[in-house]
Tab-separated table of C-alpha atoms in Angstrom:
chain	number	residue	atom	x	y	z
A	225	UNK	CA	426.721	18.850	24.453
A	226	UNK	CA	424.909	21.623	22.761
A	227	UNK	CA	424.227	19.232	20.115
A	228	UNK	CA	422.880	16.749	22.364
A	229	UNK	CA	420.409	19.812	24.049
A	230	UNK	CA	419.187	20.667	21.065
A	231	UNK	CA	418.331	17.109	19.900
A	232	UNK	CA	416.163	16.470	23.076
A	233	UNK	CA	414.327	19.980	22.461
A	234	UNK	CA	413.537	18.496	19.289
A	235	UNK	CA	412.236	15.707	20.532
A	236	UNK	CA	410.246	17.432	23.082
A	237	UNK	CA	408.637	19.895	20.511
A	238	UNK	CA	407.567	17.246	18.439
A	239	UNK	CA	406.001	15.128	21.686
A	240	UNK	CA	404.159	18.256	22.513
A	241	UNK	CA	403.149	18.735	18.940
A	242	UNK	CA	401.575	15.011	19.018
A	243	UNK	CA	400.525	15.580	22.363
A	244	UNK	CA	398.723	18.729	21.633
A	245	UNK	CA	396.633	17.498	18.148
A	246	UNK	CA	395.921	14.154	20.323
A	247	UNK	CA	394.310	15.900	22.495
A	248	UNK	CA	392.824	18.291	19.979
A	249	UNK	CA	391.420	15.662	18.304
A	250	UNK	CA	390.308	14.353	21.090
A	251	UNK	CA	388.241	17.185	22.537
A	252	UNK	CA	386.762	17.354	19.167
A	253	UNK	CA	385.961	13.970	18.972
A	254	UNK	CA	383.818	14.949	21.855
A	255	UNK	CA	381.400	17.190	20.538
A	256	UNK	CA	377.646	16.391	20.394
A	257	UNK	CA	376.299	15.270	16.823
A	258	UNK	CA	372.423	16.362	16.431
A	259	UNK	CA	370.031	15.071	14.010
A	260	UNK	CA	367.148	16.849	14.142
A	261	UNK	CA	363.493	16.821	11.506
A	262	UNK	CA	364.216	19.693	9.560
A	263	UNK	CA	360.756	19.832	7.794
A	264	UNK	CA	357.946	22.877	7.861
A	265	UNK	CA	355.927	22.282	11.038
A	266	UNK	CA	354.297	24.206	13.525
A	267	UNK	CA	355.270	21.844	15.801
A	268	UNK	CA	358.823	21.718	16.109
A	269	UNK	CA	361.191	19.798	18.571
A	270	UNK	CA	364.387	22.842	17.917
A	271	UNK	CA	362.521	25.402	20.620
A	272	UNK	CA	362.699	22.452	23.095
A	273	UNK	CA	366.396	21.941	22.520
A	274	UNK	CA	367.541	25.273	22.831
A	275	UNK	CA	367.263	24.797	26.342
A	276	UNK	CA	369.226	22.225	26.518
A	277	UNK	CA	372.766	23.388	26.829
A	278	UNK	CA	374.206	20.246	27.501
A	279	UNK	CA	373.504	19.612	23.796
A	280	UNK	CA	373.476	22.583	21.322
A	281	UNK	CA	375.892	24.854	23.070
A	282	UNK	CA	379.147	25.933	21.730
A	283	UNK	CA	380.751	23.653	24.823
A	284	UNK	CA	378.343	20.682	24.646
A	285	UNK	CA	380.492	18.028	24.136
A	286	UNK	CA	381.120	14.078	26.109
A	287	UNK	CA	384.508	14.458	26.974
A	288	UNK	CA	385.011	10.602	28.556
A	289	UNK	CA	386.382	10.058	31.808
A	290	UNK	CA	390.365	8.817	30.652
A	291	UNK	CA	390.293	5.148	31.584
A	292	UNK	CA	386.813	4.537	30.271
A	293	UNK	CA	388.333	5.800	26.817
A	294	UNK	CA	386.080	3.519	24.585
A	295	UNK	CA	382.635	1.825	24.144
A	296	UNK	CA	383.889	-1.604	25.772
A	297	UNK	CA	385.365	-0.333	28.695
A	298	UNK	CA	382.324	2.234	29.146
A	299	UNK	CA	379.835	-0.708	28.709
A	300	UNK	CA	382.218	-2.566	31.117
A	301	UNK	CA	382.135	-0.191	33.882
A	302	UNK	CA	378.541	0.623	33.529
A	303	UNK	CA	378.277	-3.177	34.285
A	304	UNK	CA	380.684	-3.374	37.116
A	305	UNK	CA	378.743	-0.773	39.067
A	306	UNK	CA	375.288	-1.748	38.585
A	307	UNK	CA	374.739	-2.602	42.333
A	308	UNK	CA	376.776	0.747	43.899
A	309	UNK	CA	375.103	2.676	46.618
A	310	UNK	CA	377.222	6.425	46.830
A	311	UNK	CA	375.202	10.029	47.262
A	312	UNK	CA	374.442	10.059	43.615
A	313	UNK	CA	372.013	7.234	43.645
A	314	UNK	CA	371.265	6.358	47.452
A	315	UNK	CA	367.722	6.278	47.118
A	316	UNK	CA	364.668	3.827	48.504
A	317	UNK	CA	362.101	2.787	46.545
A	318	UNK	CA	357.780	2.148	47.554
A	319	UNK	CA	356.787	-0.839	45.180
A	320	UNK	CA	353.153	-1.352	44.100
A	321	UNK	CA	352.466	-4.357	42.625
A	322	UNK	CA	350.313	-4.338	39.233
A	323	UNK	CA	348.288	-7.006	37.998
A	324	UNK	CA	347.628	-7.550	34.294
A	325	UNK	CA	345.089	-9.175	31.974
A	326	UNK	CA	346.567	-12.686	31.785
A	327	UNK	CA	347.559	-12.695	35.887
A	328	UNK	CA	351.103	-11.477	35.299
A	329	UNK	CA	353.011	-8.994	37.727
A	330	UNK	CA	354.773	-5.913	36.692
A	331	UNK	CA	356.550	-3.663	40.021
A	332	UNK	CA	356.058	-0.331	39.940
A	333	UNK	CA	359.001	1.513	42.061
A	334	UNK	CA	358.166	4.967	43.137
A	335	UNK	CA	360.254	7.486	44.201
A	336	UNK	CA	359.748	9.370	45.774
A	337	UNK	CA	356.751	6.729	48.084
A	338	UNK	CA	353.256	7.185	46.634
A	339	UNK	CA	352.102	8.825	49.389
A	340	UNK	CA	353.761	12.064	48.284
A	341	UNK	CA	351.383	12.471	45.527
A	342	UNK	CA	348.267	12.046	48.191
A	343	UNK	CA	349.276	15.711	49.013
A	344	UNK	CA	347.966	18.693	48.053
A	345	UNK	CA	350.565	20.623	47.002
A	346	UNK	CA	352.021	17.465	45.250
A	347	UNK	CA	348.826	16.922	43.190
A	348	UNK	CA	349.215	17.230	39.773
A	349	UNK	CA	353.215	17.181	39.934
A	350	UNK	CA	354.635	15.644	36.731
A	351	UNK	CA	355.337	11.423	36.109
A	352	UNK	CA	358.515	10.355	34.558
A	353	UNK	CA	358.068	6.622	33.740
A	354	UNK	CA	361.438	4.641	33.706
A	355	UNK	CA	361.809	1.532	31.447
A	356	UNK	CA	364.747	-0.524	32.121
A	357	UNK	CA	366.525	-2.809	29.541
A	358	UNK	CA	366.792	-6.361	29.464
A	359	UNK	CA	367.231	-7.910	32.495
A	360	UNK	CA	367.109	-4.497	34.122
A	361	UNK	CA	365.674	-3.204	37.241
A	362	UNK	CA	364.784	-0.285	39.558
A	363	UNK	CA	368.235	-1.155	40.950
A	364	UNK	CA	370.893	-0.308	38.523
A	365	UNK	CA	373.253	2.041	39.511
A	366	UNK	CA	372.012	4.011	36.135
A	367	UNK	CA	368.504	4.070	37.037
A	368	UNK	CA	369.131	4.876	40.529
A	369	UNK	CA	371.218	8.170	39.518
A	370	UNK	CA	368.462	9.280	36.931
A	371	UNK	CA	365.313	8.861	39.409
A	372	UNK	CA	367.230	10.628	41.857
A	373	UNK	CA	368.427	13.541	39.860
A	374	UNK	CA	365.309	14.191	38.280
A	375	UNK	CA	363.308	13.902	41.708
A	376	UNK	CA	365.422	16.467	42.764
A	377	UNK	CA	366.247	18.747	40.022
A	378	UNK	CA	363.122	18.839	38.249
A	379	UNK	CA	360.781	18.574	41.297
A	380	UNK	CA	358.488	14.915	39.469
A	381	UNK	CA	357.431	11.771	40.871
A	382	UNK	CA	359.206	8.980	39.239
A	383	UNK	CA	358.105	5.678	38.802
A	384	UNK	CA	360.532	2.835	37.367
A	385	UNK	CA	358.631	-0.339	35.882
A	386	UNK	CA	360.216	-3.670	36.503
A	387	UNK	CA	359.585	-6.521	33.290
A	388	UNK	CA	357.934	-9.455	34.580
A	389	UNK	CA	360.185	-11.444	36.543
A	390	UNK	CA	362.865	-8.610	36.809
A	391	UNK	CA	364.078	-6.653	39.921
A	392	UNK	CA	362.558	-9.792	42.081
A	393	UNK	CA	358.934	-9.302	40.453
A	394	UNK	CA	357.325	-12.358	40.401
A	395	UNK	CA	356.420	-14.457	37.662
A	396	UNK	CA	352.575	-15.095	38.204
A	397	UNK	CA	351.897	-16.233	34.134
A	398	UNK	CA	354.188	-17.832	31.937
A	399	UNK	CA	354.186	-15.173	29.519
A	400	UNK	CA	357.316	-13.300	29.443
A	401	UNK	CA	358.034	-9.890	27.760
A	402	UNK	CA	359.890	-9.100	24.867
A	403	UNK	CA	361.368	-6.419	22.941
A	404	UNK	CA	358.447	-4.975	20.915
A	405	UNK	CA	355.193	-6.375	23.097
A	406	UNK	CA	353.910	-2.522	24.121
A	407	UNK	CA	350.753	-4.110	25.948
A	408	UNK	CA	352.159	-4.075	29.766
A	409	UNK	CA	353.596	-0.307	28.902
A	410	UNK	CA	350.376	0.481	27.643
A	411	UNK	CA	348.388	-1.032	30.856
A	412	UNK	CA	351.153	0.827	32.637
A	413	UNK	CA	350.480	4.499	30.967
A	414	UNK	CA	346.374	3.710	31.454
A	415	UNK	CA	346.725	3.109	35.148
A	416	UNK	CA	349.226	6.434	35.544
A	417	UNK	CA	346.221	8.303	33.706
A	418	UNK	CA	343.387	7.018	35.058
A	419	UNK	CA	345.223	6.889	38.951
A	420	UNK	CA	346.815	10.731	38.192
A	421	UNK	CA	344.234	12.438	35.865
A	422	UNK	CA	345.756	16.216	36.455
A	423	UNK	CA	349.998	14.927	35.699
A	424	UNK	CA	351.417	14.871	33.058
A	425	UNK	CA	353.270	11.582	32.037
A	426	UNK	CA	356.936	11.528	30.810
A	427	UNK	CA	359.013	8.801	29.854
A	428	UNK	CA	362.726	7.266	29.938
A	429	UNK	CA	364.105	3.671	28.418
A	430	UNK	CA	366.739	2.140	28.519
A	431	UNK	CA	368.109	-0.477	25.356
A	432	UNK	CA	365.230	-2.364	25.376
A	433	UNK	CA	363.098	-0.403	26.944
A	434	UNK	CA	363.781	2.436	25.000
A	435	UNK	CA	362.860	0.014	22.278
A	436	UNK	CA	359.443	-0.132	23.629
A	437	UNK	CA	358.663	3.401	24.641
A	438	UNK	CA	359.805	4.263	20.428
A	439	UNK	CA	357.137	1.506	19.368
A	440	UNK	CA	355.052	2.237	21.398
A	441	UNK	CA	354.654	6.111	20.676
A	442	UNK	CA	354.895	5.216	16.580
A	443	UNK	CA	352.023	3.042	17.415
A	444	UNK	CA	349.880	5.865	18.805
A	445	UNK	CA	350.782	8.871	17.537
A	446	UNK	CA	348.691	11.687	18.647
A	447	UNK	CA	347.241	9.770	21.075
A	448	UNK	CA	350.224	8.985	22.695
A	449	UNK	CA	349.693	9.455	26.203
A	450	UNK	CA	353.117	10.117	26.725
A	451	UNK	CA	354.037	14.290	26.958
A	452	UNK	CA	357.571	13.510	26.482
A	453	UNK	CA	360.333	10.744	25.852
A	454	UNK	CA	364.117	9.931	26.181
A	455	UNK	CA	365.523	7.016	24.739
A	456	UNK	CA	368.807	6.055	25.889
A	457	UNK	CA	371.104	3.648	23.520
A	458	UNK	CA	367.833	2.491	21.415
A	459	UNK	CA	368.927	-0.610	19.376
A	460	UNK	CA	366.017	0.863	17.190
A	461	UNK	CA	367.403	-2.125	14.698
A	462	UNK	CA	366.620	-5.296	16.611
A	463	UNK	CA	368.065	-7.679	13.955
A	464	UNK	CA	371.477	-5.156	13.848
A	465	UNK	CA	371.867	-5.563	17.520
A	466	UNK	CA	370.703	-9.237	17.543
A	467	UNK	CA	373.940	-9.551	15.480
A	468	UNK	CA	376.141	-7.481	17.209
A	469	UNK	CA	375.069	-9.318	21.013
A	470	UNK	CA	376.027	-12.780	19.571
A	471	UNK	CA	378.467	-12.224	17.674
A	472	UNK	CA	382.165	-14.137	18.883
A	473	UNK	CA	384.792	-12.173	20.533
A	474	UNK	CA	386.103	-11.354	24.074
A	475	UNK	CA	383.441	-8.700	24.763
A	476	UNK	CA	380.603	-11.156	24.309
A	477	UNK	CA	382.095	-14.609	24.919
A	478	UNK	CA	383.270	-13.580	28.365
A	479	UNK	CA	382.265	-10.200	29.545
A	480	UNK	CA	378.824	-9.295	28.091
A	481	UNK	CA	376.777	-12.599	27.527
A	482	UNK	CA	377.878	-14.251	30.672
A	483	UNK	CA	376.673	-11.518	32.954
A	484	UNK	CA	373.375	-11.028	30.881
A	485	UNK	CA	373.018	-15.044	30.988
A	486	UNK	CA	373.061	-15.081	34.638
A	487	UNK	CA	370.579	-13.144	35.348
A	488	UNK	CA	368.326	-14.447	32.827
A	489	UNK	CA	369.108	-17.763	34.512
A	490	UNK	CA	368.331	-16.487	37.681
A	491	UNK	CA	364.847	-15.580	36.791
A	492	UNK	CA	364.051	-18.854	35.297
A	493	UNK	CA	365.323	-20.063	38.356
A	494	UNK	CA	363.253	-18.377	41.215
A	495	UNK	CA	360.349	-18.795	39.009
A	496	UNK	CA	360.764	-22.211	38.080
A	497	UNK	CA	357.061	-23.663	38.705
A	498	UNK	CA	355.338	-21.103	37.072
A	499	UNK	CA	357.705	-21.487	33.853
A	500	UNK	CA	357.197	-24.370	33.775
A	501	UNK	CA	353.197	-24.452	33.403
A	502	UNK	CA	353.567	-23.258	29.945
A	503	UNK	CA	351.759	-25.259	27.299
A	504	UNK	CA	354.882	-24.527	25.239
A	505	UNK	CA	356.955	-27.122	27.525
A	506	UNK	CA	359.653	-25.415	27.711
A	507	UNK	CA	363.088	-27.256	27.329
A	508	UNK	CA	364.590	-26.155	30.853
A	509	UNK	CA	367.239	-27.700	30.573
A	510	UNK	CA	368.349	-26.452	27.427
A	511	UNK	CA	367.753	-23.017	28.458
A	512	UNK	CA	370.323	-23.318	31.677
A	513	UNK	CA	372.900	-24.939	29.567
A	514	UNK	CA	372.445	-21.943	27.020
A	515	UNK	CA	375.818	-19.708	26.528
A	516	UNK	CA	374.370	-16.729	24.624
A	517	UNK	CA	370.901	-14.789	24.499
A	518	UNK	CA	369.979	-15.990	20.760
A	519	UNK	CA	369.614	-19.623	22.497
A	520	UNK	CA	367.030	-18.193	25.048
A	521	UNK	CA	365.193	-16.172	22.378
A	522	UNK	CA	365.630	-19.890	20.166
A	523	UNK	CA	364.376	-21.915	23.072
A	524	UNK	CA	361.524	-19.292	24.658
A	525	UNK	CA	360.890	-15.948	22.855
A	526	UNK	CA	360.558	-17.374	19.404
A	527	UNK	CA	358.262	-19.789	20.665
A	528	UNK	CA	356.237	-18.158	22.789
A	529	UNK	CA	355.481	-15.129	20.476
A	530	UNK	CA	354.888	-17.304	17.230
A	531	UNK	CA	358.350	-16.565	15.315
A	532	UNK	CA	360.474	-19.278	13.396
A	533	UNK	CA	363.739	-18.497	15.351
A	534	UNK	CA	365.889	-15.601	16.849
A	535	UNK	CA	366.529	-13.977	14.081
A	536	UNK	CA	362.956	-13.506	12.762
A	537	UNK	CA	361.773	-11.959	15.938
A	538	UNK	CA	364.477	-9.884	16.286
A	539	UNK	CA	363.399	-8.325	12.480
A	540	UNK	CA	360.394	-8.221	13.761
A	541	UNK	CA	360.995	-6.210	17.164
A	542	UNK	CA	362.783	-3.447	15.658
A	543	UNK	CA	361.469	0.435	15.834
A	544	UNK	CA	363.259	2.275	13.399
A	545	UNK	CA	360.419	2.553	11.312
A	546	UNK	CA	358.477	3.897	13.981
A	547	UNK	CA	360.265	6.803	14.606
A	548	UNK	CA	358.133	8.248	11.459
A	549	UNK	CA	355.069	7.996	13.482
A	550	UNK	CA	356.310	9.699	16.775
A	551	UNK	CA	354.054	12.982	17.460
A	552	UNK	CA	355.552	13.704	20.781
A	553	UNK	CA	358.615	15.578	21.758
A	554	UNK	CA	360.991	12.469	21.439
A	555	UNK	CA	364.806	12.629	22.434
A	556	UNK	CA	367.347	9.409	21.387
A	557	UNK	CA	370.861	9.675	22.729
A	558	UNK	CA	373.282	6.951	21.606
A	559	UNK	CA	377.177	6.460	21.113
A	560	UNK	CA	379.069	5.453	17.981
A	561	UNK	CA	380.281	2.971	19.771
A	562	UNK	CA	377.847	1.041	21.579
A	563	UNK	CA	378.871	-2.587	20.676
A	564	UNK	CA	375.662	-3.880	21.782
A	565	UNK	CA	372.995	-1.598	19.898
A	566	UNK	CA	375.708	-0.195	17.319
A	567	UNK	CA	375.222	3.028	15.577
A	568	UNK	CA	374.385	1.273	12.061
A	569	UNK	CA	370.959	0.505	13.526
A	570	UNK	CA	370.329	3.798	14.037
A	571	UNK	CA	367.832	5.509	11.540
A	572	UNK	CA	369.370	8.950	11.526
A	573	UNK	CA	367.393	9.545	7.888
A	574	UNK	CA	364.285	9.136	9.968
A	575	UNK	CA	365.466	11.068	12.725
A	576	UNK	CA	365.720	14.180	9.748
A	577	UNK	CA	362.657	14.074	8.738
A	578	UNK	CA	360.440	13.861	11.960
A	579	UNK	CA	360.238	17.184	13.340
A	580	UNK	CA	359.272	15.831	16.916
A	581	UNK	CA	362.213	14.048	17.003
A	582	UNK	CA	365.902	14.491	17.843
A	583	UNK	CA	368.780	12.005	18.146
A	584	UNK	CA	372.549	12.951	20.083
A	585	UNK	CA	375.672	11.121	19.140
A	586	UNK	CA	378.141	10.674	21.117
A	587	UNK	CA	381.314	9.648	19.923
A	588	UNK	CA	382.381	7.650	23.283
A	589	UNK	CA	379.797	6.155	24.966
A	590	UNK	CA	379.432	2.314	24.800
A	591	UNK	CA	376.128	0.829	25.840
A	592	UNK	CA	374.062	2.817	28.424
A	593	UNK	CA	377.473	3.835	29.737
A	594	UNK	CA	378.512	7.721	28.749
A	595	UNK	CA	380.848	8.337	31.634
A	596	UNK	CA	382.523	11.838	32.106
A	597	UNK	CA	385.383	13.234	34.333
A	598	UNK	CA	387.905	11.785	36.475
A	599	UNK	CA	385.437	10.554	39.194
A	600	UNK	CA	383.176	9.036	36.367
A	601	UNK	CA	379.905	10.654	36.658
A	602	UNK	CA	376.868	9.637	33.464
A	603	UNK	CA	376.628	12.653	31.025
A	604	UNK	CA	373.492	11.524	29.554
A	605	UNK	CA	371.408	12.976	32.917
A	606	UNK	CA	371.698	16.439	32.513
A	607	UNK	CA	369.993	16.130	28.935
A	608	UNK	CA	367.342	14.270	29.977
A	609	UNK	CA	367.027	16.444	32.654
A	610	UNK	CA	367.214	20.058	30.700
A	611	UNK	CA	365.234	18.396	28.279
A	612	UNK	CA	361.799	17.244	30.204
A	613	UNK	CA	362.308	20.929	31.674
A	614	UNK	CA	361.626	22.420	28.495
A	615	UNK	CA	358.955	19.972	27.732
A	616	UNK	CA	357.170	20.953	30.892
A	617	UNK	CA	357.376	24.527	30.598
């Protein structure tokens, strides 16, 4: 009897042993990783992130909600509840429509409406310009909660552009976009400029269009008109995450790539006629019957942008090597273990060496995910947030 007693105390002390250093582990897992430029400048991004304690306190750590315990199911979930409406992200958008040079439409969703900034004691209130990913929108549940909170929180006028043909912009030229063509986001920061002389203009991307926003500040430098950018899960290696998106497995064969070919499919779809006055006579039919992104980029991007397949325009859309030219206060926040812009694309030695710059790693994030607490709430908004604070100040 005794024996027996002490046998199952034995047992328990070792459970709560392995119990305790799982969790442990765990919690440290959790813990922010910051690479920031380290060399002699008198411009420095370190001021702007010590105040941000949701990064470079003693507790700043991603602690992920349980059941969203890795990248996949993160990415998952972040999927799953792109079209929710709850208090964090009820919101309703005023679209302008903008023209550019070649006749195609971009949507500009503002919240909150337009007429806001007509006011006087709105006048000169900060932008923040949101860039959605591939296939994004103004509509994401992501996007939704990040206008929102920093309308709120940080008192700005956001603005979220929609892609051509995304968030049900029209297609009014058969030119697409694509993962490193900065000339709509540049006809995009003019307009904000020239429209809202006295505000200053911040930006946010998502994936792809974080892609942009890092090209397209490497590309101007200190005349960036940008006072301010977050990138959120940057591929930064285009070729890397080319890889990692078609690559075989459960993820992609049935999760990922199915959803992302629908609604590329869909877009093809509702724009049909215009697509279809390309002089590059486009193989429609191909394109519907295509199972995974790389086809697409085979059958349209490649084409249309003067590459000899997939893979050579996704080595040529990268931005890792652009991160060198950045001159504004730039932020990048991405997980270990994104497995659709994974963490080997990442150019942390870059990161090192640019002063203005700063990347967070998360250990558990997944892609555009970076869910915390029981009731999953995103992490990744209180950074952004704490962080265009301190570059408005």
């Amino acid at each position: 009897m005794i024996s027996d007693y002490k046998k199952r105390l034995s047992y328990l002390v070792v459970a709560g042993a392995a119990a305790y250093y799982g969790a442990s582990k765990y919690i440290q897992d959790s813990k922010i990783q910051l690479v920031v430029g380290q060399e002699d400048s008198e411009e420095s991004i370190e001021k702007l992130l010590e105040q941000c304690p949701s990064l470079t306190s003693n507790e700043a750590k991603l602690l992920p909600t349980p059941y969203l315990c890795n990248g996949i199911l993160q990415t998952i979930y972040c999927t799953k509840i792109a079209l929710t409406t709850d208090k964090q992200s009820d919101i309703t958008y005023d679209r302008e429509s903008m023209t550019m040079s070649d006749e195609g439409t971009v949507s500009l969703d503002w919240y909150p409406e337009r007429t806001y900034m007509e006011k006087a004691e709105r006048k000169g209130k900060p932008i923040v310009l949101v860039v959605p990913g591939l296939g994004g929108s103004a509509y994401e549940y992501h996007v939704r909660c990040t206008v929102k909170q920093l309308a709120d929180n940080l008192n700005v006028q956001t603005v979220v552009c929609n892609h051509r043909g995304s968030g049900r912009t029209p297609l009014t030229s058969p030119r697409l976009y694509n993962a490193y063509d900065t000339s709509d986001l540049q006809a995009i920061i003019k307009y904000m400029g020239s429209k809202y002389p006295e505000s200053r203009l911040l930006c946010v991307g998502y994936s792809m269009g974080a892609n942009l926003i890092t090209r397209y500040l490497g590309e101007f430098g200190d005349e960036a008109k940008l006072h301010g950018a977050v990138a959120i899960s940057c591929p930064f290696d285009t070729f890397v995450a080319g890889k990692a998106m078609n690559a075989q497995g459960y993820f992609n064969d049935w999760l990922f790539q199915p959803n992302l070919m629908a609604t590329i499919k869909r877009v093809i779809r509702r724009n049909l006629q215009v697509v279809q006055t390309s002089p590059l006579n486009y193989d429609i039919d191909a394109i519907m019957k295509a199972k995974r992104m790389m086809e697409v980029d085979n059958l349209v991007t490649a084409r249309a942008y003067g590459h000899q397949d997939c893979w050579d325009y996704y080595k040529a859309a990268s931005s890792a090597e652009f991160v060198d030219g950045i001159k504004r206060p730039f932020l990048a926040i991405n997980a270990e273990d994104d497995p659709v812009t994974p963490v080997d694309g990442v150019p942390q030695g870059r990161f090192a060496k640019n002063p203005m710059t700063a990347l967070a790693l998360v250990k558990h994030g997944g892609h555009i995910g970076f869910f915390t607490g029981v009731t999953p709430r995103i992490w990744y908004i209180d950074p952004v947030v704490e962080f265009f604070q301190a570059v408005l100040q």
